[in-house]
Short mmCIF file of C-alpha atoms and ligand atoms in Angstrom, two decimals:
data_model
loop_
_atom_site.label_atom_id
_atom_site.label_comp_id
_atom_site.label_asym_id
_atom_site.label_seq_id
_atom_site.Cartn_x
_atom_site.Cartn_y
_atom_site.Cartn_z
CA MET A 291 315.77 -95.90 275.33
CA SER A 292 317.98 -92.16 275.35
CA ARG A 293 316.93 -89.68 278.57
CA VAL A 294 316.83 -85.89 278.01
CA TYR A 295 318.10 -83.56 280.59
CA ASN A 296 314.89 -81.97 281.63
CA PHE A 297 315.40 -78.48 282.94
CA SER A 298 311.58 -78.17 283.96
CA ALA A 299 310.66 -76.13 286.93
CA GLY A 300 307.89 -78.97 287.96
CA PRO A 301 307.12 -81.68 287.71
CA ALA A 302 311.04 -82.08 287.35
CA VAL A 303 313.82 -84.25 287.08
CA LEU A 304 314.21 -87.52 289.53
CA PRO A 305 317.28 -89.53 290.34
CA GLU A 306 317.26 -92.30 287.82
CA GLU A 307 318.13 -95.01 289.69
CA VAL A 308 314.97 -94.19 291.81
CA LEU A 309 313.06 -94.74 288.46
CA ARG A 310 314.78 -97.64 287.71
CA GLU A 311 314.16 -99.14 291.15
CA ALA A 312 310.34 -98.31 290.89
CA SER A 313 310.25 -99.60 287.28
CA GLU A 314 311.56 -103.54 288.87
CA GLU A 315 309.12 -103.18 291.69
CA MET A 316 305.85 -101.85 289.74
CA LEU A 317 304.23 -105.03 289.31
CA ASP A 318 305.80 -107.22 292.38
CA TYR A 319 306.63 -105.05 295.37
CA ARG A 320 308.89 -107.16 296.95
CA GLY A 321 307.14 -110.29 296.83
CA CYS A 322 303.84 -109.16 298.11
CA GLY A 323 302.60 -109.96 294.35
CA MET A 324 301.23 -106.63 293.74
CA SER A 325 302.19 -102.80 292.80
CA VAL A 326 302.09 -100.26 295.79
CA MET A 327 299.75 -98.61 293.44
CA GLU A 328 297.39 -101.49 294.10
CA MET A 329 298.06 -101.84 298.32
CA SER A 330 295.61 -101.13 300.93
CA HIS A 331 296.88 -97.73 302.71
CA ARG A 332 296.08 -100.01 306.19
CA SER A 333 298.18 -102.67 305.16
CA LYS A 334 301.17 -103.54 307.07
CA MET A 335 302.97 -103.19 304.07
CA PHE A 336 302.17 -99.97 303.52
CA GLU A 337 302.16 -98.94 306.71
CA ARG A 338 306.10 -99.73 306.72
CA ILE A 339 306.93 -97.53 303.38
CA LEU A 340 305.12 -94.09 305.05
CA GLU A 341 306.72 -95.07 308.34
CA GLU A 342 310.26 -95.35 306.43
CA ALA A 343 309.58 -92.54 304.30
CA GLU A 344 308.80 -90.29 307.44
CA ALA A 345 311.69 -91.64 309.11
CA ASP A 346 314.26 -91.17 306.41
CA PHE A 347 312.90 -87.67 305.84
CA ARG A 348 313.11 -86.71 309.67
CA GLU A 349 316.59 -88.01 309.68
CA LEU A 350 317.81 -85.86 306.70
CA LEU A 351 316.33 -82.67 307.98
CA HIS A 352 316.80 -83.33 311.69
CA ILE A 353 313.70 -82.68 312.52
CA PRO A 354 313.24 -82.50 316.42
CA ASN A 355 310.11 -83.96 318.03
CA ASN A 356 308.27 -81.29 318.82
CA TYR A 357 307.51 -81.03 315.28
CA LYS A 358 305.20 -83.37 313.12
CA VAL A 359 305.33 -84.10 309.61
CA LEU A 360 302.30 -84.42 307.67
CA PHE A 361 301.95 -85.39 304.29
CA MET A 362 298.94 -84.35 302.68
CA GLN A 363 297.06 -84.07 299.33
CA GLY A 364 295.80 -80.43 297.13
CA GLY A 365 299.36 -79.49 296.22
CA ALA A 366 301.58 -76.32 297.59
CA SER A 367 298.19 -74.05 296.77
CA GLN A 368 296.05 -75.78 299.11
CA GLN A 369 298.36 -74.89 301.80
CA PHE A 370 297.82 -71.24 300.95
CA ALA A 371 293.91 -71.48 302.54
CA ALA A 372 294.75 -73.77 305.25
CA ILE A 373 297.47 -72.19 306.68
CA PRO A 374 295.42 -68.91 307.86
CA MET A 375 292.62 -71.27 308.43
CA ASN A 376 294.46 -73.42 311.51
CA LEU A 377 296.89 -70.20 312.19
CA MET A 378 294.86 -67.14 312.47
CA LYS A 379 293.68 -66.87 316.04
CA ASN A 380 293.89 -63.00 316.08
CA LYS A 381 292.62 -62.73 312.18
CA VAL A 382 296.44 -61.15 311.46
CA ALA A 383 298.83 -62.00 309.47
CA ASP A 384 302.22 -60.44 307.94
CA TYR A 385 303.44 -61.56 304.28
CA ILE A 386 306.78 -60.98 302.29
CA VAL A 387 305.89 -61.10 298.98
CA THR A 388 308.99 -61.55 296.81
CA GLY A 389 306.98 -63.22 293.28
CA GLN A 390 303.84 -64.85 292.42
CA TRP A 391 303.66 -67.58 294.88
CA ALA A 392 303.96 -65.43 297.88
CA LYS A 393 301.25 -63.24 295.89
CA LYS A 394 298.79 -66.15 295.95
CA ALA A 395 299.18 -67.05 299.49
CA TRP A 396 298.87 -63.40 300.48
CA GLN A 397 296.07 -63.07 298.36
CA GLU A 398 294.34 -66.39 299.35
CA ALA A 399 294.82 -65.25 303.13
CA GLN A 400 293.02 -62.17 302.48
CA LYS A 401 289.55 -64.31 302.50
CA TYR A 402 290.12 -65.36 306.24
CA GLY A 403 291.70 -62.17 308.20
CA ARG A 404 294.13 -59.49 307.52
CA ALA A 405 297.03 -60.15 305.55
CA ASN A 406 299.39 -57.34 305.85
CA LYS A 407 302.13 -57.04 302.83
CA ILE A 408 305.13 -56.27 304.76
CA ALA A 409 307.85 -55.94 302.47
CA THR A 410 307.65 -56.42 298.70
CA SER A 411 310.03 -56.32 295.72
CA GLU A 412 307.56 -56.19 292.70
CA ASP A 413 309.24 -53.10 292.35
CA LYS A 414 311.60 -54.82 290.43
CA MET A 415 309.89 -57.51 288.93
CA TYR A 416 310.57 -59.77 292.02
CA SER A 417 314.59 -59.79 291.06
CA TYR A 418 315.86 -59.55 294.88
CA ILE A 419 314.99 -60.16 298.34
CA PRO A 420 314.35 -57.20 300.23
CA ASP A 421 315.92 -56.47 303.83
CA CYS A 422 313.91 -58.25 306.31
CA SER A 423 316.08 -57.59 309.19
CA ASP A 424 314.13 -55.42 310.95
CA LEU A 425 310.24 -55.04 309.28
CA GLU A 426 307.22 -53.92 310.99
CA ILE A 427 305.80 -56.73 312.32
CA ASP A 428 302.23 -56.29 313.17
CA GLU A 429 301.79 -57.09 317.11
CA GLN A 430 298.79 -58.96 316.54
CA ALA A 431 300.04 -61.10 313.84
CA ASP A 432 299.50 -65.10 314.15
CA TYR A 433 302.59 -65.63 311.94
CA VAL A 434 305.03 -64.13 309.33
CA TYR A 435 305.35 -65.71 305.64
CA ILE A 436 307.68 -65.91 303.35
CA CYS A 437 308.03 -68.08 299.86
CA GLU A 438 311.68 -69.14 300.54
CA ASN A 439 312.81 -69.85 296.98
CA ASN A 440 311.33 -68.32 293.84
CA THR A 441 310.35 -70.90 291.56
CA ILE A 442 309.54 -68.44 288.86
CA TYR A 443 312.16 -65.29 289.28
CA GLY A 444 315.08 -67.37 290.54
CA THR A 445 315.94 -65.15 294.14
CA LYS A 446 316.12 -67.04 297.39
CA PHE A 447 316.59 -66.24 300.76
CA LYS A 448 319.96 -66.53 302.37
CA THR A 449 318.55 -65.33 305.51
CA LEU A 450 315.43 -65.55 307.13
CA PRO A 451 313.32 -62.41 308.19
CA ASN A 452 313.28 -61.62 311.51
CA THR A 453 309.90 -62.34 312.27
CA LYS A 454 310.72 -60.58 316.07
CA GLY A 455 309.22 -63.89 317.80
CA LYS A 456 306.18 -64.57 315.75
CA PRO A 457 306.12 -68.15 313.94
CA LEU A 458 307.72 -68.34 310.38
CA VAL A 459 305.90 -70.12 308.05
CA ALA A 460 308.24 -70.75 304.87
CA ASP A 461 306.70 -72.48 301.27
CA VAL A 462 309.82 -74.32 300.46
CA SER A 463 308.64 -76.04 297.49
CA SER A 464 311.40 -75.30 295.51
CA CYS A 465 314.29 -75.58 297.72
CA PHE A 466 312.70 -78.70 299.63
CA LEU A 467 316.03 -81.02 300.83
CA SER A 468 318.62 -78.80 298.34
CA GLU A 469 320.43 -78.14 301.80
CA PRO A 470 320.69 -78.38 305.38
CA VAL A 471 318.50 -76.32 307.22
CA ASP A 472 317.66 -75.45 311.04
CA ILE A 473 314.08 -76.41 311.41
CA GLU A 474 313.55 -74.97 314.85
CA LYS A 475 313.68 -71.30 312.87
CA TYR A 476 310.18 -72.63 311.48
CA GLY A 477 307.13 -72.82 312.65
CA ILE A 478 305.97 -74.32 309.39
CA MET A 479 308.10 -75.31 306.64
CA TYR A 480 306.08 -76.94 303.81
CA GLY A 481 306.34 -77.53 299.91
CA GLY A 482 304.94 -79.25 297.20
CA VAL A 483 306.82 -82.39 296.22
CA GLN A 484 307.03 -82.18 292.83
CA LYS A 485 309.95 -79.55 292.24
CA ASN A 486 312.44 -81.41 293.98
CA ILE A 487 311.54 -84.34 295.82
CA GLY A 488 309.10 -86.58 293.48
CA PRO A 489 306.08 -87.06 291.70
CA ALA A 490 302.86 -84.49 292.01
CA GLY A 491 300.31 -84.73 294.37
CA MET A 492 301.52 -84.12 297.54
CA VAL A 493 302.85 -81.74 299.88
CA ILE A 494 304.84 -82.48 303.15
CA SER A 495 304.31 -80.07 306.00
CA VAL A 496 306.69 -79.84 309.02
CA ILE A 497 304.59 -78.51 311.81
CA ARG A 498 305.86 -77.16 315.02
CA GLU A 499 303.23 -78.84 317.32
CA ASP A 500 301.87 -76.06 319.44
CA LEU A 501 300.63 -74.50 315.96
CA ILE A 502 298.33 -77.97 315.72
CA SER A 503 295.18 -77.36 317.61
CA GLU A 504 291.42 -78.03 317.78
CA ASP A 505 291.20 -74.34 317.90
CA VAL A 506 291.00 -73.25 313.95
CA MET A 507 288.18 -71.09 312.21
CA PRO A 508 284.80 -72.84 312.46
CA GLU A 509 284.24 -73.39 308.75
CA THR A 510 287.36 -74.82 308.31
CA PRO A 511 287.00 -78.43 306.17
CA THR A 512 288.06 -81.32 308.17
CA MET A 513 290.74 -82.51 305.50
CA LEU A 514 292.26 -78.65 305.80
CA LYS A 515 292.58 -79.07 309.79
CA PHE A 516 296.31 -79.95 310.68
CA LYS A 517 294.90 -81.87 313.59
CA THR A 518 292.90 -84.48 311.48
CA HIS A 519 296.07 -85.30 309.56
CA ALA A 520 298.68 -85.13 312.61
CA ASP A 521 296.08 -87.57 314.99
CA ALA A 522 295.78 -89.81 312.31
CA ASN A 523 299.61 -89.85 311.25
CA SER A 524 298.66 -88.52 307.62
CA LEU A 525 296.23 -91.70 307.29
CA TYR A 526 292.83 -89.93 308.05
CA ASN A 527 291.79 -91.01 304.66
CA THR A 528 293.76 -92.45 301.66
CA PRO A 529 297.03 -90.54 300.99
CA ASN A 530 298.76 -90.20 298.05
CA THR A 531 300.34 -93.68 298.34
CA TYR A 532 302.47 -94.23 295.38
CA CYS A 533 303.43 -90.96 295.81
CA ILE A 534 304.64 -91.31 299.34
CA TYR A 535 306.59 -94.72 298.00
CA MET A 536 308.43 -92.70 295.34
CA CYS A 537 309.28 -90.03 298.01
CA GLY A 538 310.46 -92.44 300.39
CA LYS A 539 312.87 -93.52 297.66
CA VAL A 540 314.18 -90.58 296.79
CA PHE A 541 315.08 -89.80 300.71
CA GLN A 542 316.88 -92.69 300.52
CA TRP A 543 318.87 -92.10 297.44
CA LEU A 544 319.86 -88.29 299.33
CA LYS A 545 320.75 -90.46 302.24
CA LYS A 546 323.46 -92.32 299.90
CA GLN A 547 324.27 -88.99 298.21
CA GLY A 548 325.59 -88.15 301.69
CA GLY A 549 322.63 -86.30 303.18
CA LEU A 550 321.79 -82.57 302.71
CA GLU A 551 325.31 -81.19 303.40
CA ALA A 552 326.39 -83.09 300.01
CA MET A 553 323.55 -81.73 298.50
CA LYS A 554 324.25 -78.71 299.19
CA ALA A 555 327.97 -78.51 298.06
CA TYR A 556 327.04 -80.31 294.59
CA ASN A 557 324.31 -77.53 294.22
CA GLU A 558 326.25 -75.05 294.56
CA LYS A 559 328.51 -76.39 292.38
CA LYS A 560 326.11 -77.00 289.64
CA ALA A 561 325.11 -73.71 289.77
CA GLN A 562 328.32 -72.19 290.01
CA VAL A 563 328.96 -73.67 286.32
CA LEU A 564 326.04 -71.67 284.82
CA TYR A 565 326.28 -68.70 286.93
CA ASP A 566 330.38 -68.20 286.12
CA PHE A 567 329.05 -68.70 282.58
CA LEU A 568 326.20 -65.89 282.54
CA ASP A 569 328.68 -63.41 284.38
CA SER A 570 331.32 -64.01 281.26
CA SER A 571 328.78 -63.95 278.07
CA LYS A 572 328.35 -61.70 275.70
CA MET A 573 324.60 -62.86 274.75
CA PHE A 574 323.39 -64.42 277.94
CA GLN A 575 322.52 -62.62 281.03
CA GLY A 576 320.92 -63.77 284.58
CA THR A 577 317.75 -61.86 285.80
CA VAL A 578 318.48 -61.73 289.37
CA ARG A 579 320.69 -59.30 292.16
CA LYS A 580 323.59 -61.35 292.65
CA GLU A 581 323.46 -62.48 296.35
CA ASP A 582 319.77 -63.33 295.97
CA ARG A 583 320.29 -66.02 293.45
CA SER A 584 318.66 -69.41 293.72
CA LEU A 585 320.62 -72.75 293.69
CA MET A 586 317.67 -74.21 291.90
CA ASN A 587 315.90 -72.07 289.55
CA ILE A 588 318.20 -69.89 287.11
CA PRO A 589 316.60 -67.48 284.74
CA PHE A 590 318.50 -66.04 282.06
CA VAL A 591 317.94 -63.93 278.75
CA THR A 592 319.65 -62.87 275.77
CA GLY A 593 317.17 -59.42 275.36
CA LYS A 594 315.87 -60.31 272.39
CA LYS A 595 312.42 -62.14 272.11
CA GLU A 596 313.46 -63.97 268.93
CA LEU A 597 316.88 -65.31 270.14
CA ASP A 598 315.56 -66.60 273.30
CA ASP A 599 312.76 -68.85 270.95
CA LYS A 600 315.92 -69.74 268.77
CA PHE A 601 317.65 -70.70 271.66
CA VAL A 602 315.01 -72.87 273.11
CA LYS A 603 314.49 -74.93 270.01
CA GLU A 604 317.79 -75.94 269.27
CA ALA A 605 318.52 -76.72 272.94
CA GLU A 606 315.31 -79.25 272.56
CA ALA A 607 316.88 -80.57 269.58
CA ALA A 608 320.04 -80.86 270.98
CA GLY A 609 318.27 -82.99 274.54
CA LEU A 610 318.09 -80.11 276.54
CA TYR A 611 314.34 -79.92 277.92
CA ASN A 612 311.85 -77.59 279.01
CA LEU A 613 314.16 -74.40 279.23
CA LYS A 614 311.62 -71.70 278.28
CA GLY A 615 311.43 -69.01 280.47
CA HIS A 616 307.77 -68.37 282.98
CA ARG A 617 305.87 -65.97 280.65
CA THR A 618 305.97 -63.66 282.86
CA VAL A 619 310.06 -63.33 283.06
CA GLY A 620 310.43 -64.32 279.59
CA GLY A 621 313.57 -65.88 278.16
CA MET A 622 314.90 -68.84 279.91
CA ARG A 623 314.77 -70.85 282.99
CA ALA A 624 316.97 -73.71 283.89
CA SER A 625 316.04 -75.54 287.31
CA LEU A 626 318.87 -77.51 288.63
CA TYR A 627 317.33 -79.67 291.36
CA ASN A 628 318.97 -82.16 293.47
CA ALA A 629 318.72 -84.76 290.74
CA MET A 630 319.96 -83.14 287.42
CA PRO A 631 323.62 -83.96 287.21
CA MET A 632 326.69 -82.02 286.96
CA GLU A 633 326.85 -83.39 283.30
CA GLY A 634 323.46 -82.29 282.51
CA VAL A 635 324.44 -78.30 283.29
CA LYS A 636 327.97 -78.98 281.57
CA GLU A 637 326.20 -79.95 278.37
CA LEU A 638 323.94 -76.65 278.70
CA VAL A 639 326.95 -74.55 279.43
CA ALA A 640 328.37 -76.15 276.30
CA PHE A 641 325.49 -75.50 274.10
CA MET A 642 325.07 -71.86 275.50
CA LYS A 643 328.69 -71.05 274.52
CA ASN A 644 328.33 -72.40 271.00
CA PHE A 645 324.92 -71.01 270.55
CA GLU A 646 326.52 -67.68 271.60
CA GLU A 647 329.32 -67.76 269.35
CA GLY A 648 326.95 -68.89 266.27
CA ASN A 649 324.75 -65.99 266.77
CA LEU A 650 326.79 -63.10 267.92
CA LYS A 651 325.51 -60.92 265.05
CA TYR A 652 322.20 -61.06 266.15
CA VAL A 653 322.94 -59.52 269.77
C1 PLP B 949 305.11 -74.58 292.08
C2 PLP B 949 305.18 -73.97 293.52
C3 PLP B 949 303.90 -74.23 294.38
C4 PLP B 949 302.49 -74.40 293.96
O1 PLP B 949 302.49 -76.09 294.03
P1 PLP B 949 301.19 -76.94 293.44
O2 PLP B 949 301.55 -77.91 293.93
O3 PLP B 949 301.04 -77.09 292.07
O4 PLP B 949 299.66 -75.92 294.36
C5 PLP B 949 303.61 -73.20 295.11
N1 PLP B 949 304.37 -72.67 295.42
C6 PLP B 949 305.97 -72.90 294.92
C7 PLP B 949 306.87 -72.31 295.85
C8 PLP B 949 305.91 -73.50 294.00
O5 PLP B 949 307.17 -73.56 293.11
#
């Protein structure tokens, strides 16, 4: 068996140790004679899996008691509607649009009320994070929304916006558990797990309790009400049981790595290796303003489409997979999530150096 280095933006690389463990438990989970996939979500066995996953997740992020942790289906995109439906009491919200995912969330919110676009970086193809220290926040705004790490464009908020007392709602899909965060700065922190945590098919949302109520838009489906899932501890209906189990394993793995402080240090080191090379290369350039660079998603280009295509193809032949950039940015993108080992990044950079030397005549 040979595994490749997978630089996909999502679904993405998972820790090999976790996959091995899951494969060992596939047919018979800890002597119970069945797979986790075959288990009732109401069984004691599964309840334990869910409780442990939530406890480990809370421990990793130091989540205070006045926040609920909900495991929900429908992907991050479903939250684009659930958030305004649950939170827009005044039917007003402020959105900071720093990429396609923020834009989609903003557009969806317009169905439910007045969604103001209070800042954006679309003038420069979302290649930076706008200054959000003193924005005009609508007096009536029920919340301020950001996408904290822009998966497609490779930018990250290094400082959270000044929301002037309004609850901050952040989509952290592509930076979830990549570094410690101060949860109390958020009203809601949520993300799809398929980028940096587990398999596709689930969202984890950390929601401050005062934002969970019966008082939602009347047309809100039961399944989109935060209160439904909060009251039932994420067991209102059948949750994505296998995904919860896999995420739980990743949480344990993260704890073994030393928690989020250690992950942050490792992620910084990995990203530095690639950014240092990009800054010295004659062929490859990063596409993002330096101070806004993401540690997770790193887009880069040669400036020539044919050369980009050649690079992606030859990289794949060398075992470096899924480096093709998003169609709107072109070029390449390397996603260096928690589970990407340093060796993968070093191999990528060594390959880039070689490619550059061999193809300088095309630059
Ligand atoms: C991938 C991604 C999404 C969409 O996630 P789905 O689970 O496919 O709906 C939303 N936001 C961000 C930041 C993403 O990276």
